[in-house]
Amino acid sequence: MTPEPFLGATDHTPVRHHILSVLVENKAGVLARIAGLFARRGFNIYSLAVAPAEGNARFSRVTIVVDAESAPLEQIVGQLDKLVNVVAIKDLAPRDALERELLLATLSVDNANRGEVLDVTANTGASIVDVNATSVTVMLAGTPTACDRLERALESFADVELQRTGRVALPRLG
Amino acid sequence: MQLTGAQALIKSLEQEGVDTIFGLPGGAILPVYDPILDSSIRHILVRHEQGAGHMAEGYALATGKAGVAMVTSGPGATNIVTPIGNAHMDSTPLVVITGQVATAAIGSDAFQECDITGITMGITKHNFLIQSAHEIPRVVAAAFYLATTGRPGPVLIDLPKDISQSTMEWWYPESIEELDLPGYHPEVEIDERAVARAVELISQSERPVLYVGGGTLKSRAHKELLAFAERTKMPVVTTLMARGAFPDSHDQHLGMPGMHGMYSAVTAIQKSDLLISLGARFDDRVTGQISSFAANAKVIHVDIDKAEINKVRHADVSLQTNVALALGALDGASASPQNLDVWWKEIRTWQERYPLVYDEPTDEGPLRPQHVIEAIASRAAPGTIVTAGVGQHQMWASQFWRFEEPGTWVNSGGAGTMGFGVPAAIGAKVGRPDRTVWCIDGDGCFQMTAQELVTARSEGIPIKVAILNNAYLGMVRQWQEMFYEERYSEVYLSADLPDYVKWAEAMGCVGLRAHNLKEMHEVIEKANEINDVPVVIDFRTDSSEKVFPMVASGASNDDIIVHPLLRGGAR
């Protein structure tokens, strides 16, 4: 059985997405509270990235890419804000946001396709971060669009194991 | 001072001014039940944990204070999930304490373990799993602060057994800063620009309606509402959750809007040019079909909860604040509509043409449920508190009782929890022992939680229960009659099984029964004379009675169906 593609085969960016940069208390169950809220209110999450905020053990930053068509953004933010562990929400429209994402992919290589792998890596700005006799792992840290491009370029290879982090974002300066 | 976690919990509750806990002990909460013996707090031992939760709700709704319930882990905790969900829907301040298995056993499928913080995540305002005895005072103080401020709601505290048995050095937070709630800011400020825009909308309005919701009661804004309404002469409607926020005897009061609302209340909203929503949330039971709801009205939406604004209906002006402050600000700005004489003339026509009516009762019975309610109300002391279950009897109680002050109507609105009435009445009576408390119940509802009358009798809580016994799950029967071609599916209950009089007597209550008008008057009189034990009256009512007016589910409020006695004129 082939699982449904997550977001369609080639485009990982929802039609009308927004990025919510959510500062939360670093407490047990916070992620479940956020995920549960999205599930029970029928809001769609496209990606979610969590890490301690500014090296602070007390708070974490959750970057959520939401589908602003599944529910009005105002409603998503309003409900999210009611979670007691949510400290602050920054709503970033894509044009105002500096978005980055990391992609790792491991590919089978042999003498026949080794050159092609090197070409794709070079052309997409990715780098090779691990190698053995039969495989290489490439990495790209870049814009979601760049990651999309690399992912499409890798579609022609067999046995690709690919993992993306989901995007993180900060407001653009100036 | 060294205290055990259990002692610290009880002492923290005392610090919060708790006078009553509704609960039932069990293994995981057992340590906490020992210091209760030494506490000034009254513990009311319920017969089922659902009863504890609804009693705490009844207490909260009648007093305005947070209700407190305490139960054990596992099934004790899951049994109180329904009241927690109910309180969440109705924004009722509740603090629920559940025992939990020992910290080391959490996650091991231990005996009577359940993930109650996980289960209640979506139906609490917040919940806590206590990690150490030291944090008990902070968590209890935070729970009460969360439950009672902003938009009120239920807060759950899960207390592992080993923590209640461990010791801590007693302390208690002295300021809100010590509660460690960096993401919670219930304070609200008036947005003067929004007030100015609201004043402008009001000044243009010729057909305004004050749409009063439960938030008006929660923010204790009834005095501000009365002053604002009288100064502006605007018509007032009170939702099911707001009954009592504005006197029913007031001639500007059109009554309840919604699916079973007064014709004039529903129609005034539909024809309005300005809806001023005061702590109401445009619930589907009020709006009917949303696209045709008050289609030509501008909306001023006052709500303490930002997420309610624009959730269902676009607000032309929104004030994210409590109702009392908002009304104060509008009054301060002398917000005044246009002359409303024409509007009132129109409203009076609807009131005259479509009053609340029911078929004339006959001497020999069966009784008319609406008549029973009016008969009880006519002999009830002023300030009597009324509770209800959910269904036809609830709608009739809301329609036919006359509520004059806040805290006198206690019911399950958003969740529609059958069985709410009896335990809620017990909780209300505990909170307001000076008041007479009547539970207007249905036979179906009564059977769900009647065992709490044992609690009432043993704890000396003399409530009065009127069962409007029509032998059916009446509201479902009504829908099956009207919308399913009278194909009655699984709604018949029997009027005689159980024997409600014997059942009442078995629970130590006085049981009475009335089939006809003479008996009805006699039993009401008798019930009013009994003030030491609970009284249960089995009123045999007409099964075919339906609640009118009615807006069919999903239909437009324009298509309101009035009582058959009123049909034949226009509409």
XYZ file of C-alpha atoms in Angstrom, chain B:
571
model
C 6.391 23.882 59.668
C 6.710 20.439 58.088
C 3.547 19.090 56.513
C 2.742 16.073 54.424
C 1.645 16.756 50.869
C -1.856 15.700 51.903
C -1.892 18.185 54.775
C -0.489 20.869 52.496
C -3.277 20.255 50.007
C -6.018 20.634 52.594
C -4.305 23.646 54.145
C -3.998 25.218 50.707
C -7.723 24.714 50.124
C -8.370 26.393 53.465
C -6.139 29.276 52.366
C -8.328 29.658 49.291
C -11.396 29.989 51.487
C -12.902 26.662 50.508
C -15.754 25.708 52.818
C -17.014 22.589 51.050
C -15.504 19.678 49.137
C -17.728 17.267 47.269
C -15.965 13.947 46.961
C -15.511 10.245 47.367
C -12.310 8.596 48.609
C -10.327 5.735 47.158
C -6.826 4.292 47.206
C -4.754 6.957 45.499
C -6.420 9.897 47.266
C -6.562 8.108 50.617
C -3.750 10.105 52.286
C -5.651 13.345 51.651
C -8.749 12.037 53.396
C -6.944 11.846 56.733
C -6.283 15.592 57.255
C -9.877 16.322 56.204
C -10.858 15.002 59.638
C -8.928 17.868 61.239
C -10.062 20.556 58.811
C -12.842 23.108 59.070
C -13.785 22.258 55.487
C -17.035 20.345 55.134
C -16.705 17.210 53.043
C -19.826 15.885 51.395
C -19.597 12.196 50.639
C -21.279 11.537 47.316
C -22.509 8.219 45.959
C -20.961 8.573 42.518
C -18.140 10.850 41.405
C -20.293 12.411 38.682
C -22.494 13.636 41.518
C -19.506 15.316 43.166
C -18.686 17.196 39.979
C -22.229 18.405 39.318
C -22.658 19.373 42.980
C -19.510 21.458 42.735
C -20.959 23.062 39.590
C -24.292 23.759 41.292
C -22.403 25.270 44.204
C -20.353 27.441 41.844
C -23.304 28.631 39.759
C -25.373 29.499 42.828
C -22.584 31.250 44.745
C -20.217 32.600 42.092
C -17.330 30.917 43.922
C -15.268 28.024 42.585
C -16.746 24.605 43.336
C -14.366 21.949 44.618
C -14.547 18.206 44.022
C -12.113 15.504 45.040
C -11.998 11.923 43.828
C -9.583 9.066 43.489
C -7.597 7.912 40.477
C -8.692 5.705 37.582
C -12.470 5.210 37.528
C -12.948 7.891 40.190
C -11.279 10.315 37.852
C -13.032 9.150 34.690
C -16.398 9.331 36.452
C -15.929 13.041 36.967
C -14.980 13.700 33.344
C -18.585 14.524 32.393
C -18.946 17.301 34.975
C -15.545 18.672 33.969
C -16.643 18.748 30.337
C -19.921 20.317 31.377
C -18.160 23.029 33.385
C -15.831 23.674 30.466
C -18.732 24.260 28.100
C -20.498 26.563 30.559
C -17.374 28.371 31.841
C -18.077 27.313 35.400
C -15.225 27.767 37.892
C -14.301 24.366 39.250
C -11.254 22.905 40.947
C -11.138 19.140 40.697
C -8.555 17.169 42.628
C -7.841 13.617 41.545
C -5.622 11.087 43.262
C -2.984 9.510 41.039
C -0.903 6.380 41.444
C 2.576 6.881 42.868
C 4.979 8.775 40.631
C 7.137 5.698 40.039
C 4.096 3.711 38.877
C 2.831 6.323 36.397
C 2.921 4.856 32.920
C 3.043 1.257 34.123
C -0.695 0.518 33.854
C -0.848 0.313 37.625
C -4.058 -0.519 39.468
C -6.553 2.323 39.077
C -4.153 4.306 36.948
C -5.402 6.535 34.180
C -3.932 9.496 32.369
C -6.499 11.969 33.636
C -4.477 15.031 32.695
C -4.331 13.666 29.160
C -8.023 12.787 29.148
C -9.083 16.210 30.387
C -6.643 18.304 28.367
C -9.354 19.392 25.955
C -12.046 19.987 28.577
C -10.179 21.896 31.256
C -8.986 25.468 31.243
C -5.745 23.964 32.481
C -4.592 20.947 34.423
C -1.640 20.040 36.597
C 0.157 16.836 37.442
C 1.897 17.634 40.698
C 5.614 16.799 40.672
C 6.607 17.514 44.263
C 5.002 18.275 47.609
C 6.714 21.662 47.648
C 4.698 22.869 44.674
C 1.278 21.924 46.101
C 0.510 25.402 47.517
C 1.533 27.076 44.278
C -0.517 24.712 42.139
C -3.615 25.036 44.331
C -3.357 28.833 44.343
C -2.805 28.820 40.583
C -5.769 26.486 40.074
C -8.137 28.824 41.886
C -6.703 31.842 40.130
C -7.135 30.196 36.728
C -10.585 28.800 37.503
C -12.056 32.089 38.662
C -10.413 34.782 36.549
C -10.670 35.679 32.863
C -13.141 33.304 31.266
C -13.765 30.955 34.195
C -13.541 27.196 33.812
C -12.556 23.892 35.347
C -8.996 23.226 36.490
C -7.815 19.765 37.444
C -5.040 18.896 39.870
C -3.701 15.339 39.681
C -1.884 14.370 42.873
C 0.256 11.219 42.957
C -0.049 9.225 46.160
C 3.656 9.261 47.029
C 3.649 13.055 46.850
C 0.702 13.377 49.203
C 2.643 11.102 51.601
C 5.942 12.958 51.315
C 6.734 16.047 53.365
C 7.344 19.687 52.598
C 8.110 22.888 54.445
C 4.862 24.854 54.477
C 4.642 28.034 52.483
C 1.933 29.777 50.531
C 2.242 32.128 47.567
C 1.548 35.715 48.461
C 1.338 37.218 45.007
C 0.254 36.306 41.529
C 3.891 36.491 40.405
C 4.647 33.495 42.593
C 2.114 31.367 40.735
C 4.515 30.872 37.825
C 1.963 31.534 35.095
C 3.976 33.558 32.556
C 1.483 32.825 29.779
C -1.683 33.815 31.626
C -2.858 37.419 31.594
C -6.531 37.713 32.449
C -6.356 41.431 33.149
C -8.290 43.374 30.582
C -8.150 46.946 29.528
C -10.785 48.969 27.808
C -9.879 49.867 24.251
C -11.141 53.430 24.109
C -11.089 53.496 20.309
C -13.317 50.432 20.169
C -15.624 52.027 22.726
C -15.852 55.105 20.522
C -16.726 52.961 17.506
C -19.329 51.102 19.560
C -20.855 54.378 20.675
C -21.020 55.436 17.032
C -22.773 52.202 15.987
C -25.197 52.517 18.881
C -25.991 56.120 17.988
C -27.009 55.039 14.483
C -29.152 52.159 15.657
C -32.921 52.192 15.464
C -33.456 48.520 16.277
C -30.876 47.417 18.841
C -31.026 44.289 20.985
C -28.939 43.520 24.052
C -28.022 39.871 23.597
C -27.053 38.843 27.115
C -25.055 35.660 27.675
C -23.602 33.753 30.590
C -20.540 36.007 30.656
C -22.753 38.743 32.043
C -23.431 36.612 35.105
C -19.816 35.438 35.312
C -18.604 39.041 35.434
C -21.393 39.981 37.862
C -22.542 42.694 35.503
C -26.276 42.510 36.229
C -26.362 45.931 37.897
C -24.473 47.568 35.024
C -26.786 45.775 32.595
C -29.897 47.034 34.333
C -28.558 50.593 34.409
C -27.468 50.509 30.765
C -30.687 48.926 29.543
C -32.897 51.339 31.445
C -30.971 54.373 30.316
C -30.904 53.331 26.652
C -34.369 51.685 26.637
C -32.983 48.809 24.596
C -34.771 45.466 24.542
C -32.961 42.664 26.380
C -32.816 38.936 25.690
C -31.152 36.515 28.100
C -29.751 33.238 26.833
C -30.211 29.944 28.645
C -26.929 30.602 30.450
C -27.922 34.137 31.391
C -31.364 33.597 32.861
C -31.503 35.737 35.976
C -29.055 38.326 34.679
C -31.966 40.655 33.957
C -35.293 40.487 35.806
C -37.981 38.564 33.957
C -40.502 41.002 35.411
C -38.821 43.938 33.645
C -40.869 45.197 30.729
C -37.773 45.581 28.525
C -37.067 41.875 28.897
C -38.148 39.778 25.931
C -36.981 36.503 27.507
C -34.817 33.736 26.143
C -33.722 33.629 22.496
C -32.881 30.520 20.503
C -34.297 27.168 19.488
C -36.988 27.276 22.181
C -36.864 30.975 22.800
C -39.680 33.466 23.036
C -41.069 34.477 19.654
C -40.450 38.139 20.422
C -36.868 37.519 21.557
C -36.013 35.438 18.506
C -37.724 37.798 16.101
C -36.339 40.969 17.635
C -32.850 39.584 17.065
C -33.717 38.617 13.498
C -35.033 42.091 12.719
C -32.446 44.023 14.671
C -30.011 46.467 13.109
C -27.568 46.163 16.004
C -26.807 43.223 18.252
C -24.849 44.006 21.369
C -23.536 40.664 22.512
C -22.602 40.691 26.188
C -20.679 37.577 27.161
C -22.550 35.408 24.679
C -20.932 33.183 22.082
C -23.414 32.861 19.195
C -24.102 29.242 20.086
C -25.877 27.238 17.392
C -28.860 26.803 19.719
C -29.253 30.582 19.663
C -28.389 31.368 16.056
C -30.072 28.542 14.190
C -28.880 28.744 10.607
C -25.976 31.127 10.938
C -26.225 32.696 7.479
C -29.703 34.019 8.174
C -29.137 34.929 11.799
C -29.797 38.616 12.391
C -28.796 39.097 8.793
C -29.073 42.887 8.774
C -27.527 43.538 12.149
C -24.213 45.086 12.937
C -22.545 43.351 15.854
C -20.795 44.728 18.899
C -19.232 41.727 20.584
C -18.118 41.998 24.186
C -16.251 38.937 25.429
C -13.389 38.361 27.805
C -12.252 35.511 25.559
C -10.575 36.845 22.437
C -11.135 33.545 20.654
C -14.919 33.997 20.823
C -14.724 37.175 18.799
C -15.268 36.479 15.090
C -15.464 32.728 15.809
C -19.022 32.335 14.607
C -20.176 35.792 13.610
C -18.136 38.700 12.361
C -17.992 41.503 14.895
C -18.144 45.038 13.550
C -16.740 46.221 16.859
C -15.198 43.974 19.465
C -14.403 44.695 23.063
C -12.204 42.058 24.629
C -13.054 42.740 28.225
C -15.518 41.724 30.854
C -19.125 42.740 30.478
C -19.227 44.937 33.561
C -16.276 47.034 32.392
C -17.622 47.265 28.854
C -21.048 48.425 29.987
C -19.418 50.873 32.359
C -17.361 52.300 29.503
C -20.365 52.537 27.178
C -22.373 54.212 29.902
C -19.481 56.533 30.628
C -19.506 57.559 26.982
C -23.282 58.065 27.146
C -23.862 55.623 24.308
C -27.438 56.134 23.150
C -29.435 54.760 20.250
C -31.997 56.554 18.129
C -35.544 56.899 19.348
C -36.817 53.340 19.818
C -40.560 53.978 19.930
C -41.223 52.414 16.536
C -39.039 49.448 17.396
C -40.824 48.882 20.677
C -44.204 49.153 19.006
C -43.223 46.379 16.661
C -41.844 44.238 19.503
C -45.010 44.735 21.559
C -47.045 43.464 18.627
C -45.038 40.240 18.565
C -45.305 39.890 22.311
C -49.060 40.275 22.194
C -49.556 38.007 19.245
C -47.165 35.265 20.331
C -47.055 34.925 24.091
C -46.012 31.722 25.814
C -49.049 29.461 25.863
C -50.025 25.900 26.601
C -53.162 23.849 26.409
C -55.641 24.320 29.209
C -55.043 21.720 31.904
C -57.942 19.445 32.741
C -58.950 18.667 36.302
C -58.479 14.945 35.951
C -55.031 15.090 34.333
C -52.654 14.246 32.904
C -50.942 17.384 34.111
C -49.525 19.996 31.805
C -45.798 20.243 32.575
C -45.806 24.007 31.959
C -48.691 24.380 34.413
C -46.851 22.343 37.051
C -43.855 24.669 36.778
C -46.034 27.755 37.040
C -47.841 26.266 40.033
C -44.568 25.550 41.837
C -43.196 28.979 40.948
C -46.312 30.768 42.154
C -45.854 29.321 45.624
C -42.082 29.510 45.787
C -40.316 31.959 48.048
C -38.671 34.884 46.248
C -35.093 34.036 45.383
C -35.776 30.329 45.052
C -33.009 28.600 43.134
C -34.082 26.346 40.280
C -31.942 23.626 38.759
C -32.804 21.418 35.824
C -31.616 18.418 33.924
C -31.590 18.544 30.154
C -34.504 18.227 27.791
C -38.095 19.404 27.558
C -38.455 20.042 31.283
C -35.341 22.249 31.181
C -36.757 24.376 28.378
C -40.123 24.699 30.110
C -38.408 25.623 33.372
C -36.433 28.330 31.597
C -39.562 29.557 29.815
C -42.142 29.437 32.595
C -40.194 30.190 35.768
C -39.676 33.890 36.405
C -36.068 34.606 37.265
C -35.426 37.863 39.010
C -31.840 37.706 40.222
C -28.462 36.158 39.376
C -27.612 32.696 40.627
C -31.191 31.498 40.733
C -31.055 29.412 37.557
C -28.611 26.522 37.495
C -28.547 24.358 34.421
C -26.402 22.543 31.916
C -26.289 24.654 28.777
C -23.485 23.964 26.349
C -22.928 20.309 27.141
C -26.566 19.370 27.685
C -25.781 16.857 30.414
C -28.754 14.738 31.414
C -28.767 14.044 35.141
C -27.329 17.435 36.028
C -30.352 18.620 37.991
C -30.398 16.618 41.227
C -26.709 16.865 42.146
C -26.572 20.502 40.995
C -29.521 21.248 43.306
C -27.670 19.644 46.197
C -24.578 21.737 45.476
C -26.652 24.904 45.138
C -28.392 24.243 48.450
C -25.057 23.653 50.177
C -23.787 26.957 48.788
C -26.977 28.880 49.551
C -28.586 27.115 52.537
C -30.813 30.133 53.087
C -32.555 29.560 49.761
C -35.221 27.115 48.735
C -33.882 24.923 45.938
C -36.180 23.229 43.470
C -34.894 20.808 40.877
C -37.224 20.676 37.900
C -36.314 17.316 36.446
C -37.397 14.868 33.813
C -37.973 11.201 34.480
C -35.093 10.260 32.192
C -32.682 12.675 33.842
C -33.765 11.725 37.332
C -32.832 8.101 36.756
C -29.284 9.060 35.834
C -28.189 10.640 39.124
C -31.029 10.113 41.616
C -28.766 8.156 43.972
C -27.371 11.477 45.152
C -30.603 11.971 47.076
C -29.053 9.505 49.520
C -26.219 11.992 49.866
C -28.733 14.809 50.320
C -30.630 12.948 53.009
C -27.597 11.774 54.925
C -25.933 15.207 54.796
C -29.126 17.056 55.707
C -29.579 18.938 52.433
C -33.323 19.444 51.969
C -33.847 20.022 48.273
C -37.127 19.620 46.432
C -37.328 17.643 43.215
C -40.208 17.898 40.779
C -40.109 15.060 38.265
C -42.148 15.969 35.212
C -42.857 12.322 34.521
C -44.070 11.890 30.959
C -42.714 8.348 30.718
C -40.501 9.303 27.817
C -37.184 10.768 26.879
C -39.399 13.681 25.972
C -37.192 15.882 23.827
C -36.057 12.982 21.695
C -39.663 11.875 21.451
C -40.604 15.387 20.311
C -38.007 15.286 17.534
C -39.117 11.824 16.473
C -42.704 13.018 16.359
C -41.897 16.149 14.387
C -39.025 15.063 12.173
C -39.128 11.258 12.018
C -42.786 10.689 11.107
C -43.716 9.699 14.660
C -41.445 6.668 14.487
C -40.610 6.449 18.174
C -37.323 4.690 18.632
C -36.040 3.827 22.126
C -37.656 6.712 23.934
C -40.306 5.020 26.087
C -39.390 4.740 29.764
C -42.677 3.894 31.574
C -44.257 6.183 34.131
C -44.458 3.473 36.781
C -41.118 1.767 36.512
C -39.373 2.732 38.687
C -41.910 3.685 41.324
C -40.533 7.157 42.061
C -42.360 7.511 45.360
C -40.984 4.258 46.749
C -37.580 5.055 45.371
C -37.611 8.448 47.083
C -38.702 6.831 50.328
C -35.992 4.190 50.064
C -33.478 7.043 49.843
C -34.841 8.621 53.018
C -36.770 11.323 51.197
C -40.438 12.162 51.207
C -42.031 10.817 48.041
C -45.214 12.336 46.675
C -47.257 11.865 43.529
C -49.798 13.895 41.618
C -52.014 12.747 38.756
C -54.540 15.571 38.643
C -54.899 19.242 39.468
C -56.172 18.721 42.993
C -53.270 16.438 43.843
C -50.851 18.803 42.144
C -51.808 21.675 44.418
C -51.787 19.419 47.482
C -48.335 17.966 46.896
C -46.785 21.352 46.157
C -48.205 22.659 49.400
C -46.956 19.626 51.259
C -43.497 19.888 49.711
C -43.291 23.523 50.751
C -44.030 22.537 54.333
C -41.118 20.095 54.489
C -37.817 21.742 55.205
C -35.775 19.051 56.897
C -35.492 16.264 54.317
C -35.472 16.139 50.535
C -38.820 15.832 48.811
C -39.436 14.135 45.482
C -42.667 14.633 43.604
C -43.728 12.421 40.744
C -45.907 14.668 38.575
C -47.677 12.608 35.925
C -47.589 14.784 32.845
C -48.892 14.526 29.322
C -46.480 12.582 27.085
C -47.593 14.380 23.956
C -46.648 17.851 25.180
C -44.045 19.535 23.047
C -41.831 22.532 23.645
C -42.824 25.589 21.628
C -41.752 27.858 20.128
C -39.250 25.797 18.196
C -36.705 26.455 15.501
C -35.874 23.159 13.840
C -32.252 22.110 13.958
C -30.303 23.990 11.292
C -33.335 25.990 10.200
C -33.474 29.754 10.072
C -34.816 31.609 13.079
C -37.203 33.237 10.600
C -38.962 29.881 10.388
C -39.803 29.656 14.064
C -42.680 27.282 14.797
C -45.116 28.638 17.356
C -47.496 26.705 19.585
C -50.477 25.198 17.681
C -52.830 27.424 19.688
C -51.201 30.453 18.050
C -51.168 29.203 14.491
C -53.621 30.439 11.921
C -52.802 34.138 12.050
C -49.842 35.598 10.279
C -47.286 32.763 10.259
